[in-house]
Coordinates of C-alpha atoms and ligand atoms in Angstrom, one line a residue:
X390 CA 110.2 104.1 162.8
X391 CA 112.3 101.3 163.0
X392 CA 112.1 98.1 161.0
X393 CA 110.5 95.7 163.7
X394 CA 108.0 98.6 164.7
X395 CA 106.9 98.6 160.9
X396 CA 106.4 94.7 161.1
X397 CA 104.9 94.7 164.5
X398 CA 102.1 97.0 163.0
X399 CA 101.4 95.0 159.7
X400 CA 98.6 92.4 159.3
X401 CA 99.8 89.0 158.6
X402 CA 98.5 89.0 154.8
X403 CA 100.7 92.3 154.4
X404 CA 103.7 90.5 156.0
X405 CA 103.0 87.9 153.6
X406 CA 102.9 90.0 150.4
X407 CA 106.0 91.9 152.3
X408 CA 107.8 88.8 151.9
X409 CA 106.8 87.8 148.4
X410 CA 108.4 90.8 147.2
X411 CA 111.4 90.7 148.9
X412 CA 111.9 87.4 147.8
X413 CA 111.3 88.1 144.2
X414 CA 113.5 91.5 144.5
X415 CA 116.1 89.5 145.6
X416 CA 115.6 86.7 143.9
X417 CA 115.2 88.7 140.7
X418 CA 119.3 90.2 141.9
X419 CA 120.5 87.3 140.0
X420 CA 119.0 87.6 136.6
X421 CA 118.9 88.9 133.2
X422 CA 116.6 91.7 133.0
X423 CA 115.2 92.5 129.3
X424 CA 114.7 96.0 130.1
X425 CA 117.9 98.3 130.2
X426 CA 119.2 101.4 128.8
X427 CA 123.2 100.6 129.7
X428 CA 125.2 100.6 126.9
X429 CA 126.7 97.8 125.9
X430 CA 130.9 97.4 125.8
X431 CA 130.4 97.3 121.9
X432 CA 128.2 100.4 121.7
X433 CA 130.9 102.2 124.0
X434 CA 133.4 101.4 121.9
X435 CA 131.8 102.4 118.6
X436 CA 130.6 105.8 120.4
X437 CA 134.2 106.8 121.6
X438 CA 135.7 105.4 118.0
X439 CA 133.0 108.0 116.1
X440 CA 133.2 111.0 118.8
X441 CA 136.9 110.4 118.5
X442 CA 137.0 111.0 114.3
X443 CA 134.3 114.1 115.4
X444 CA 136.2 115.4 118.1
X445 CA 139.9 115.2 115.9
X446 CA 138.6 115.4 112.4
X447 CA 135.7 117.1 112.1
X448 CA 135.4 119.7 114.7
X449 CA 138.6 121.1 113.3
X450 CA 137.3 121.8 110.0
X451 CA 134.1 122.5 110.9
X452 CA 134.0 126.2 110.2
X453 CA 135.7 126.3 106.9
X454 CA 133.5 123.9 105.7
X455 CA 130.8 126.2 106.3
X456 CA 132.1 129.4 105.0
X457 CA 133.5 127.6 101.6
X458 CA 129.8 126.0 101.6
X459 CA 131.1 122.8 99.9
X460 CA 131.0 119.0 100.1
X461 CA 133.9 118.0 102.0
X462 CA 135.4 115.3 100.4
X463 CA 138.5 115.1 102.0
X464 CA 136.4 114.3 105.2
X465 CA 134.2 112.0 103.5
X466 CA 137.4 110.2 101.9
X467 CA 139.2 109.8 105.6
X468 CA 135.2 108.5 107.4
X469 CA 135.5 105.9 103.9
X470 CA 139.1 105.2 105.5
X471 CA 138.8 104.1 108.9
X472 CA 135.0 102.2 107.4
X473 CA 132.8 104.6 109.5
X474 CA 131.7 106.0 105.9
X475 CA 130.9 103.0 103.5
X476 CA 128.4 100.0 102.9
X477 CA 129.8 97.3 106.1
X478 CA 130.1 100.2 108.2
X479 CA 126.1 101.2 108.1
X480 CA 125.4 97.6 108.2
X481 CA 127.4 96.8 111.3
X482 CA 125.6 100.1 113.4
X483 CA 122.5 99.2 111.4
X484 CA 122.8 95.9 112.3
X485 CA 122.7 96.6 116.4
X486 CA 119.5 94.4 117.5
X487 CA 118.9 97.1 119.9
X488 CA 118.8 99.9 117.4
X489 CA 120.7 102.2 118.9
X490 CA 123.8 101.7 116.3
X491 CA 122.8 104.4 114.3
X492 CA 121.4 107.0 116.5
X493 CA 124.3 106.8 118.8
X494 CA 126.5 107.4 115.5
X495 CA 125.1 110.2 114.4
X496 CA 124.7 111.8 117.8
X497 CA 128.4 112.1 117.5
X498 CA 129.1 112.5 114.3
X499 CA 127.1 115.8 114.4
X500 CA 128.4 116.6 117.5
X501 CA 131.3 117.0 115.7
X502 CA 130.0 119.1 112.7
X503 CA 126.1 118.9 111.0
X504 CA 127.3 120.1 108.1
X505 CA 130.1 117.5 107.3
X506 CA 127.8 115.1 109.5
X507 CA 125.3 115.5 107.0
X508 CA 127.5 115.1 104.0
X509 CA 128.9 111.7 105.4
X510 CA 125.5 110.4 106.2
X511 CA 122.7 112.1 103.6
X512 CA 123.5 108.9 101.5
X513 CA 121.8 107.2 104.2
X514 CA 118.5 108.2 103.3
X515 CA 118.6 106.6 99.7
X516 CA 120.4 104.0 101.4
X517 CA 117.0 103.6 103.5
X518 CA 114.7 103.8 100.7
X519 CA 116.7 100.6 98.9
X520 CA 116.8 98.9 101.9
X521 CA 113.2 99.1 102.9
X522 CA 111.9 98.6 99.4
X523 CA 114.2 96.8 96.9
X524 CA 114.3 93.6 96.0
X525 CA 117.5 91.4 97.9
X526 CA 119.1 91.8 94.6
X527 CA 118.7 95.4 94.1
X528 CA 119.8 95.7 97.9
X529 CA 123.2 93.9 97.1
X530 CA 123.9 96.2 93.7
X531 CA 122.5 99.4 94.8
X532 CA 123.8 100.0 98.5
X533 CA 127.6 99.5 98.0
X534 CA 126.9 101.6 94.9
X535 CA 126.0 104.5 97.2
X536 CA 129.0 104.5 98.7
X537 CA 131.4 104.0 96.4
X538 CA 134.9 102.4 97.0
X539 CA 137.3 104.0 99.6
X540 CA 139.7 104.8 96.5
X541 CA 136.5 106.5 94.9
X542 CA 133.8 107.3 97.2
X543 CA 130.4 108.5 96.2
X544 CA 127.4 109.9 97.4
X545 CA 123.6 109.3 96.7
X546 CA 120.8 110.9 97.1
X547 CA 116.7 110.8 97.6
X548 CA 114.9 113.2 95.7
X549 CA 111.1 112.9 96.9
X550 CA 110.7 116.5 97.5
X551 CA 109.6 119.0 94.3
X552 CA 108.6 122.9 94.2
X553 CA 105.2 122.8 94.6
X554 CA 105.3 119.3 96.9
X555 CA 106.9 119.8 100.1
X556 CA 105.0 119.1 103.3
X557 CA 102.0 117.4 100.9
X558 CA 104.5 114.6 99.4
X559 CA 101.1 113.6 97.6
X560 CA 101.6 116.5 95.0
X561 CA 104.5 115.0 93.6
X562 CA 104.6 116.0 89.5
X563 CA 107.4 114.0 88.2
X564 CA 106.2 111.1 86.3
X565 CA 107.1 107.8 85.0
X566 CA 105.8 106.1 82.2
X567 CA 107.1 102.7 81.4
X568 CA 107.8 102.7 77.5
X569 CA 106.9 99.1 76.2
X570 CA 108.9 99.3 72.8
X571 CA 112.4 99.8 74.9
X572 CA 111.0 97.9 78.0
X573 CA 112.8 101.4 79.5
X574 CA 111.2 103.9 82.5
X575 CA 110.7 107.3 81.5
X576 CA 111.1 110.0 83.8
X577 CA 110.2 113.8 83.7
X578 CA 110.2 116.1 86.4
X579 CA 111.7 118.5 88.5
X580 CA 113.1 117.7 92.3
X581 CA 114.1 120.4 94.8
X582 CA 116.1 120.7 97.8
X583 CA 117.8 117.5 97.0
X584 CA 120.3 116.7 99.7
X585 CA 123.7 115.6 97.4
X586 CA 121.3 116.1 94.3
X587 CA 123.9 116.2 91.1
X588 CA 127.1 115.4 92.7
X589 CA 126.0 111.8 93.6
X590 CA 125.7 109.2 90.9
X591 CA 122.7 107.1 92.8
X592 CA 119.2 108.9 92.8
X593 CA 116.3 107.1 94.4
X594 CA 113.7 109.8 92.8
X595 CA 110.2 109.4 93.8
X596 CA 108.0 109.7 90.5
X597 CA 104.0 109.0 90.2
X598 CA 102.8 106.0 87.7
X599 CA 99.2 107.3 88.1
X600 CA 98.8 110.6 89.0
X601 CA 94.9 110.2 89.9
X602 CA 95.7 107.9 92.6
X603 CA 97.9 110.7 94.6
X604 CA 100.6 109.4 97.0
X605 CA 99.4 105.5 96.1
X606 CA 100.2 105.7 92.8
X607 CA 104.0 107.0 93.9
X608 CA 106.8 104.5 93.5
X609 CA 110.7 104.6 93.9
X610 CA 113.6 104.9 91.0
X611 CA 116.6 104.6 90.9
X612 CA 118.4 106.5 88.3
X613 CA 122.6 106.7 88.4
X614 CA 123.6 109.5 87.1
X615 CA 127.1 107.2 85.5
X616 CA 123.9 105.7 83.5
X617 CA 121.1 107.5 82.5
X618 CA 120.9 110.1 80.2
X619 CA 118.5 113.3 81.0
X620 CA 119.2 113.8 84.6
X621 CA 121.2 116.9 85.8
X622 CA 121.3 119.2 88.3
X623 CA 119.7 122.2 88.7
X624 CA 120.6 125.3 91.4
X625 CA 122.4 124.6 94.2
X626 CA 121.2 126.0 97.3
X627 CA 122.7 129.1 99.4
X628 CA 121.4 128.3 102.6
X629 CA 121.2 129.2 106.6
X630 CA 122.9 125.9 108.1
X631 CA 124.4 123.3 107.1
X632 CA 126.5 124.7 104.6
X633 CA 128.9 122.2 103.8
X634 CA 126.4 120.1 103.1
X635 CA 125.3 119.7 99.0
X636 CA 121.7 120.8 98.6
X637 CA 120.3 121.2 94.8
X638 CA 117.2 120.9 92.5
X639 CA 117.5 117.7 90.4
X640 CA 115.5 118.2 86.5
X641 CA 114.7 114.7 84.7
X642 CA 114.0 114.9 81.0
X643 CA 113.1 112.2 79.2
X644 CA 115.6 110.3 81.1
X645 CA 115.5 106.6 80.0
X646 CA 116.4 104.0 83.2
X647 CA 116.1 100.4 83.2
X648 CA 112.6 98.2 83.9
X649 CA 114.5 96.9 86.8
X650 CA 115.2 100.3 88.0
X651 CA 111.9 100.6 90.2
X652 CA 112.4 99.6 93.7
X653 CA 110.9 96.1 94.4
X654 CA 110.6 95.2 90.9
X655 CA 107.9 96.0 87.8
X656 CA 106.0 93.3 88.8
X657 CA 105.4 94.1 92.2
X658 CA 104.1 97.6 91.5
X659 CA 101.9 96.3 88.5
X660 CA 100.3 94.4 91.2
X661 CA 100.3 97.2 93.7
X662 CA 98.9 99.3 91.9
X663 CA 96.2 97.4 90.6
X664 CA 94.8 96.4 93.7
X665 CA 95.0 100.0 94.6
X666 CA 92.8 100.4 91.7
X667 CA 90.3 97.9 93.0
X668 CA 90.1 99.9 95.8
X669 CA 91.9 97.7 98.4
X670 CA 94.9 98.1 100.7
X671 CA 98.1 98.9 99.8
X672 CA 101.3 99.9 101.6
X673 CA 102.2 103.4 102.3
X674 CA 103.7 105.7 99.8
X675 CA 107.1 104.8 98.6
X676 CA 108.4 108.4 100.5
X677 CA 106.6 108.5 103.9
X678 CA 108.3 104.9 104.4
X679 CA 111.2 105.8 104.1
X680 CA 110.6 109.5 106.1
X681 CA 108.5 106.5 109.1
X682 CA 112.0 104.6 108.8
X683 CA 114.5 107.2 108.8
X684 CA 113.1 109.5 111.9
X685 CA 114.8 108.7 115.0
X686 CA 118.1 108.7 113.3
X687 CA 117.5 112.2 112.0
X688 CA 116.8 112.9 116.0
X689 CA 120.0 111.7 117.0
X690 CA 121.3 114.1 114.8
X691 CA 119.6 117.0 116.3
X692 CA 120.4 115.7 120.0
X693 CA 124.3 115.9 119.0
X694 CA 124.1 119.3 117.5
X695 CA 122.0 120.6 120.8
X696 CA 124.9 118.3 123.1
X697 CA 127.8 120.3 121.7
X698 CA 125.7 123.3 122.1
X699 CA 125.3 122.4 126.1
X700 CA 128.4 121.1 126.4
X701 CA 130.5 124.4 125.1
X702 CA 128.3 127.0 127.0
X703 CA 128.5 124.7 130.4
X704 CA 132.0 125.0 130.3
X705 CA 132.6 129.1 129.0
X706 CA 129.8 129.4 131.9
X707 CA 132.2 128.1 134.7
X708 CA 134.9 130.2 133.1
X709 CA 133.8 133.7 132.6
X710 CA 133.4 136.0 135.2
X711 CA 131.4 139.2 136.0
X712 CA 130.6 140.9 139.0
X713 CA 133.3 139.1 140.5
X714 CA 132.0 135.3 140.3
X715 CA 131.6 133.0 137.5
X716 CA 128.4 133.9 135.1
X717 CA 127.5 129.9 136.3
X718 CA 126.8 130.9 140.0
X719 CA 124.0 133.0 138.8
X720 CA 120.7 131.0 138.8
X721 CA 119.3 131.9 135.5
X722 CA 122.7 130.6 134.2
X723 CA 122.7 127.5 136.2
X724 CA 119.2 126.8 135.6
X725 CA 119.3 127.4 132.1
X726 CA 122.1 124.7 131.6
X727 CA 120.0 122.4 133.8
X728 CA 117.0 122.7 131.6
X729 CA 119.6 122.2 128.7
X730 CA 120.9 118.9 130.2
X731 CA 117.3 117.8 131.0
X732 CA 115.6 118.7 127.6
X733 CA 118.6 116.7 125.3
X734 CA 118.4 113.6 128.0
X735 CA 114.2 113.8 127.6
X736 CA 114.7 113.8 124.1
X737 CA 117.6 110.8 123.6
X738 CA 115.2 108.7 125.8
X739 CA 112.5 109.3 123.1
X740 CA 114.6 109.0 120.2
X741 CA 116.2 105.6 121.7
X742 CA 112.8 104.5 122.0
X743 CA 111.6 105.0 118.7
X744 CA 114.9 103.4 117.5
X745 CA 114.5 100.4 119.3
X746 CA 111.3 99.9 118.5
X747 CA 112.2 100.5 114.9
X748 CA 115.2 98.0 115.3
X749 CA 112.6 95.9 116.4
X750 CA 109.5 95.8 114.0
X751 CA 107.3 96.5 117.4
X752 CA 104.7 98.7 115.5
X753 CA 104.7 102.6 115.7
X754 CA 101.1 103.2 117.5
X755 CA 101.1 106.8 118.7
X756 CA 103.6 107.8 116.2
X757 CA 106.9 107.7 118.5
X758 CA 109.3 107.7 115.4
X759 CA 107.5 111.6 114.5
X760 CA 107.8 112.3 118.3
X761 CA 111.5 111.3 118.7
X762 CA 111.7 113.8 115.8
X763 CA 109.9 116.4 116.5
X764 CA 111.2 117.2 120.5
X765 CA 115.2 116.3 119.6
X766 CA 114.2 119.6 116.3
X767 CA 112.5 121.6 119.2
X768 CA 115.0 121.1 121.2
X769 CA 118.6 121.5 119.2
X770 CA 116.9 125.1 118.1
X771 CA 116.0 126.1 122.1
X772 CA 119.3 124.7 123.3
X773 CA 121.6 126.4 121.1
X774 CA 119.9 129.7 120.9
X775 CA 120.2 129.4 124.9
X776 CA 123.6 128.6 124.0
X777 CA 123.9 131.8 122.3
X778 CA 122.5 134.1 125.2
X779 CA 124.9 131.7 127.7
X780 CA 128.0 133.2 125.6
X781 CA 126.3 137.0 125.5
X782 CA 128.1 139.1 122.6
X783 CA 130.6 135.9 121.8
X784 CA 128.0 133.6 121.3
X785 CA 126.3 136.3 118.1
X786 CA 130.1 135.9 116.3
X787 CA 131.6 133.6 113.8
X788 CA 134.4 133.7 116.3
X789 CA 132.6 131.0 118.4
X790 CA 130.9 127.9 117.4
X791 CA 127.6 128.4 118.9
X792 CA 126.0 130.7 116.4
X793 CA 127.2 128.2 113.4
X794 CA 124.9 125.1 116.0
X795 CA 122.1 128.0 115.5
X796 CA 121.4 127.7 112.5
X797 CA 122.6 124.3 111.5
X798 CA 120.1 122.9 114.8
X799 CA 117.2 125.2 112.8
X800 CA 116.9 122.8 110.2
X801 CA 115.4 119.9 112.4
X802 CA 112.5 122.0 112.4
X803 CA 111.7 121.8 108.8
X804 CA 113.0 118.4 107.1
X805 CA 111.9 115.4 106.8
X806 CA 108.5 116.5 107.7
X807 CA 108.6 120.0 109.7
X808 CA 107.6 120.5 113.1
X809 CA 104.0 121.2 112.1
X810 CA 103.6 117.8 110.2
X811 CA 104.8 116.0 112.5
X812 CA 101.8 117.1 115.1
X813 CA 99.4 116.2 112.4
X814 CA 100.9 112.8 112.3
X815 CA 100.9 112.2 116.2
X816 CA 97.4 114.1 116.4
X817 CA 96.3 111.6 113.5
X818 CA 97.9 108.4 115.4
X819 CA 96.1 109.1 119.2
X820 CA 92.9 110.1 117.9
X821 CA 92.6 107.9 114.7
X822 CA 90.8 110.8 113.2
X823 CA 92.0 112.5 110.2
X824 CA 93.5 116.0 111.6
X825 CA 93.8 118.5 108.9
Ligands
LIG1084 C1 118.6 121.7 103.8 C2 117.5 120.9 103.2 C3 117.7 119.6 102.8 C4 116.7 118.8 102.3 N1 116.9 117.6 101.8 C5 116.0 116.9 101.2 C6 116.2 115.6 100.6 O1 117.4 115.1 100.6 N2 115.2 115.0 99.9 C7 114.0 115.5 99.8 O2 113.1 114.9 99.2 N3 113.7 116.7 100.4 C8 114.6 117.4 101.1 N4 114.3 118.6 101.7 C9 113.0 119.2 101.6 C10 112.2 119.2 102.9 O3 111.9 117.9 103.2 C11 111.1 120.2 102.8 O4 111.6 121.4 102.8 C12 110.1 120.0 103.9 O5 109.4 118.8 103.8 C13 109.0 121.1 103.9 O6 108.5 121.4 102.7 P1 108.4 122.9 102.1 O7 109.8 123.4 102.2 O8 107.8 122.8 100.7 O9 107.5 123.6 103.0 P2 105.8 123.7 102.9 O10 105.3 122.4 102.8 O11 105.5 124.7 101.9 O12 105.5 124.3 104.4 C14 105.5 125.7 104.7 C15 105.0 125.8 106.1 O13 103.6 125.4 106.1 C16 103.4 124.4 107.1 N5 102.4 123.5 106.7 C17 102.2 122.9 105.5 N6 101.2 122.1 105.5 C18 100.6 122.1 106.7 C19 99.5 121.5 107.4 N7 98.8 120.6 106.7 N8 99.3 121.8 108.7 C20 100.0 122.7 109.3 N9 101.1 123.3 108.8 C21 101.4 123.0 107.5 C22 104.7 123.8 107.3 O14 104.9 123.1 108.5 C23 105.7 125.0 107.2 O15 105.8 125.6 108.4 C24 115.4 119.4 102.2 C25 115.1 120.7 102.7 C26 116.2 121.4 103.1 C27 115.9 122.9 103.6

């Protein structure tokens, strides 16, 4: 039908609304639109700047790092270098008013490598935990503190979970009574699967004031190991992925830290916790805010590990041959890859999302920080064991880097809150019933 046939059949009111909305299309050519997921020329430059350290720096050393199962310094020493590892360089991708600073970064960093990804960015999760609940003057000491200098770079590390509180962070054990004669904290406990837990010097270690009011009662501490006596670490984990990244149980006995060692300030939990005791409202638990805060990022994370995954079986696809063609003109091939391609773009849209809404202080109301979460886990573990079967006997071998994204994408699935708790939070959010 042509164009004057459609007008010649409209009634004049539709003409008229025809017209409106031409006119505000094109009128609308002109202007800023608020809504847009182009990157901008900064966020281009700061992708191809990290993918470029992943791609020359880490990649390379990807698969030592995994078989020696140790920190790599080295790597962490070059990121501190060029400022993609260090206090201005979180607060510059941190700082992105759209928030996707920090998940594009670590979509490439782990891209390049989990393991050493994780190394270079674990710090950030204690760097979270200061950030979200110190005081301005506790932000200023303890943040650069993390990091170190570039001629001595450190690592820190959060230490909420403990043996027999995993998934139920309210079962936390390790205690801290405030000792009135030294005006010192007193810490005692024992913290497992600490990501850098004993090789950093800052711990923020969740520890309970008042036990009989569960998670409310929690608060966060920091305890440097250069400082405090009575903190050490325990075993350090053997463990399915991410090898090269540090994972230990941290004991505390009788260790002694500061009054101005609690995050916000004594004063501010004294008050906390009293109303708490009067029954009233009080902010969530010192760990789940920094889990709420820290979700999307740890999505990116997954998303690169699952890209690199797509990425390297797309391409051995359109090179291997059987039957005469390439394995790629085969549907279940093909379709497999577009699935791939579909699932980590679904995912990034969910964990920019969350990130900008994050970024943005627009409140969480269905839980879209556990969602970004939960699909970039589900899908780094489907796209790299698809990975696997796209490679056939290659992709089972250490000889090939897909079976290493295996089991370093498997661990999306289990921390900072496993796949499970994560529905219970969502489930919890859209009915506003308390799921069990
Ligand atoms: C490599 C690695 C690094 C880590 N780094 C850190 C770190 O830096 N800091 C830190 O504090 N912790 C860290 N953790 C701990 C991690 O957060 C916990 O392992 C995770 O929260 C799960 O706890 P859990 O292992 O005790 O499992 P459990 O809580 O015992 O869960 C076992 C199973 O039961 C399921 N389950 C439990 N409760 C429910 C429920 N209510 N409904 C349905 N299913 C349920 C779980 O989903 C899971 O499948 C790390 C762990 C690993 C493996």
């Amino acid at each position: 039908m042509s164009a004057s046939a459609t007008s010649d059949l409209a009634t004049p009111a539709a003409t008229g609304a025809a017209e409106a909305a031409v006119e505000a299309i094109s009128g609308a050519a002109g202007q800023d639109v608020t809504f847009s997921l182009a990157l901008s020329q900064d966020q281009k430059d700061i992708r191809d700047w990290v993918h470029g350290f992943a791609a020359d720096v880490m990649r390379p050393a990807a698969h030592e790092w995994d078989e020696r199962e140790e920190t790599p310094w080295p790597i962490i020493q070059e990121a501190a270098k060029i400022g993609l590892y260090g206090f201005e360089g979180i607060a510059q991708f941190f700082a992105d008013p759209t928030g996707l600073g920090l998940p594009i970064v670590n979509e490439e960093l782990f891209w390049g490598d989990a393991g050493i990804g994780m190394s270079i960015m674990g710090t950030s999760l204690a760097v979270a935990a200061i950030f979200g609940q110190g005081s301005g003057e506790q932000i200023g000491e303890w943040i650069p503190r993390c990091f170190g200098t570039v001629d001595d770079v450190k690592v820190a590390a959060f230490c909420a979970s403990e043996p027999n509180a995993g998934s139920d962070v309210s079962g936390v054990r390790t205690m801290a009574k405030f000792d009135e004669a030294t005006n010192e904290w007193v810490l005692g406990g024992q913290k497992a699967w600490a990501t850098n837990g004993g090789i950093s010097d800052v711990h923020v270690v969740i520890a309970s004031v008042d036990r009989e009011l569960g998670s409310k009662g929690h608060a966060a501490f920091i305890v440097p190991m250069s400082e405090a006596k009575g903190i050490s670490q325990g075993s350090k984990v053997s463990k399915h992925g991410l090898r090269a990244s540090h994972t230990a149980d941290v004991f505390l006995d009788d260790c002694r830290i500061p009054a101005g060692y609690v995050l916000g300030g004594k004063e501010k939990l004294d008050e906390r916790i009293a109303r708490v005791r009067e029954g009233k409202k009080a902010k969530s638990q010192a760990a789940m805010q920094t889990f709420e805060a820290s979700r999307p990022t740890v999505g990116a994370q997954a998303l690169g590990i699952a890209r690199a995954a797509y990425e390297y079986a797309l391409d051995y696809a359109k090179e291997r041959e059987q039957f005469g063609r390439k394995i790629i003109e085969n549907q279940s091939i093909a379709f497999t890859l577009a699935r791939m391609k579909l699932e980590i773009d679904a995912a990034r849209l969910l964990v920019w999302r969350a990130s900008w809404m994050g970024r943005n202080q627009v409140p969480f109301e269905n839980a879209e920080g556990s969602m970004s979460k939960l699909k970039a886990g589900e899908v780094a573990v489907w796209v790299t064991e698809r990975a696997i079967q796209v490679l056939g006997g290659n992709g089972y071998t250490r000889e090939f880097p897909v079976e290493r994204w295996h089991r370093d994408a498997k661990i999306y699935d289990i921390f900072e809150g496993t796949a499970e708790i994560q529905q219970l939070v969502i489930s919890r959010a859209i009915s506003g019933m308390h799921i069990k």
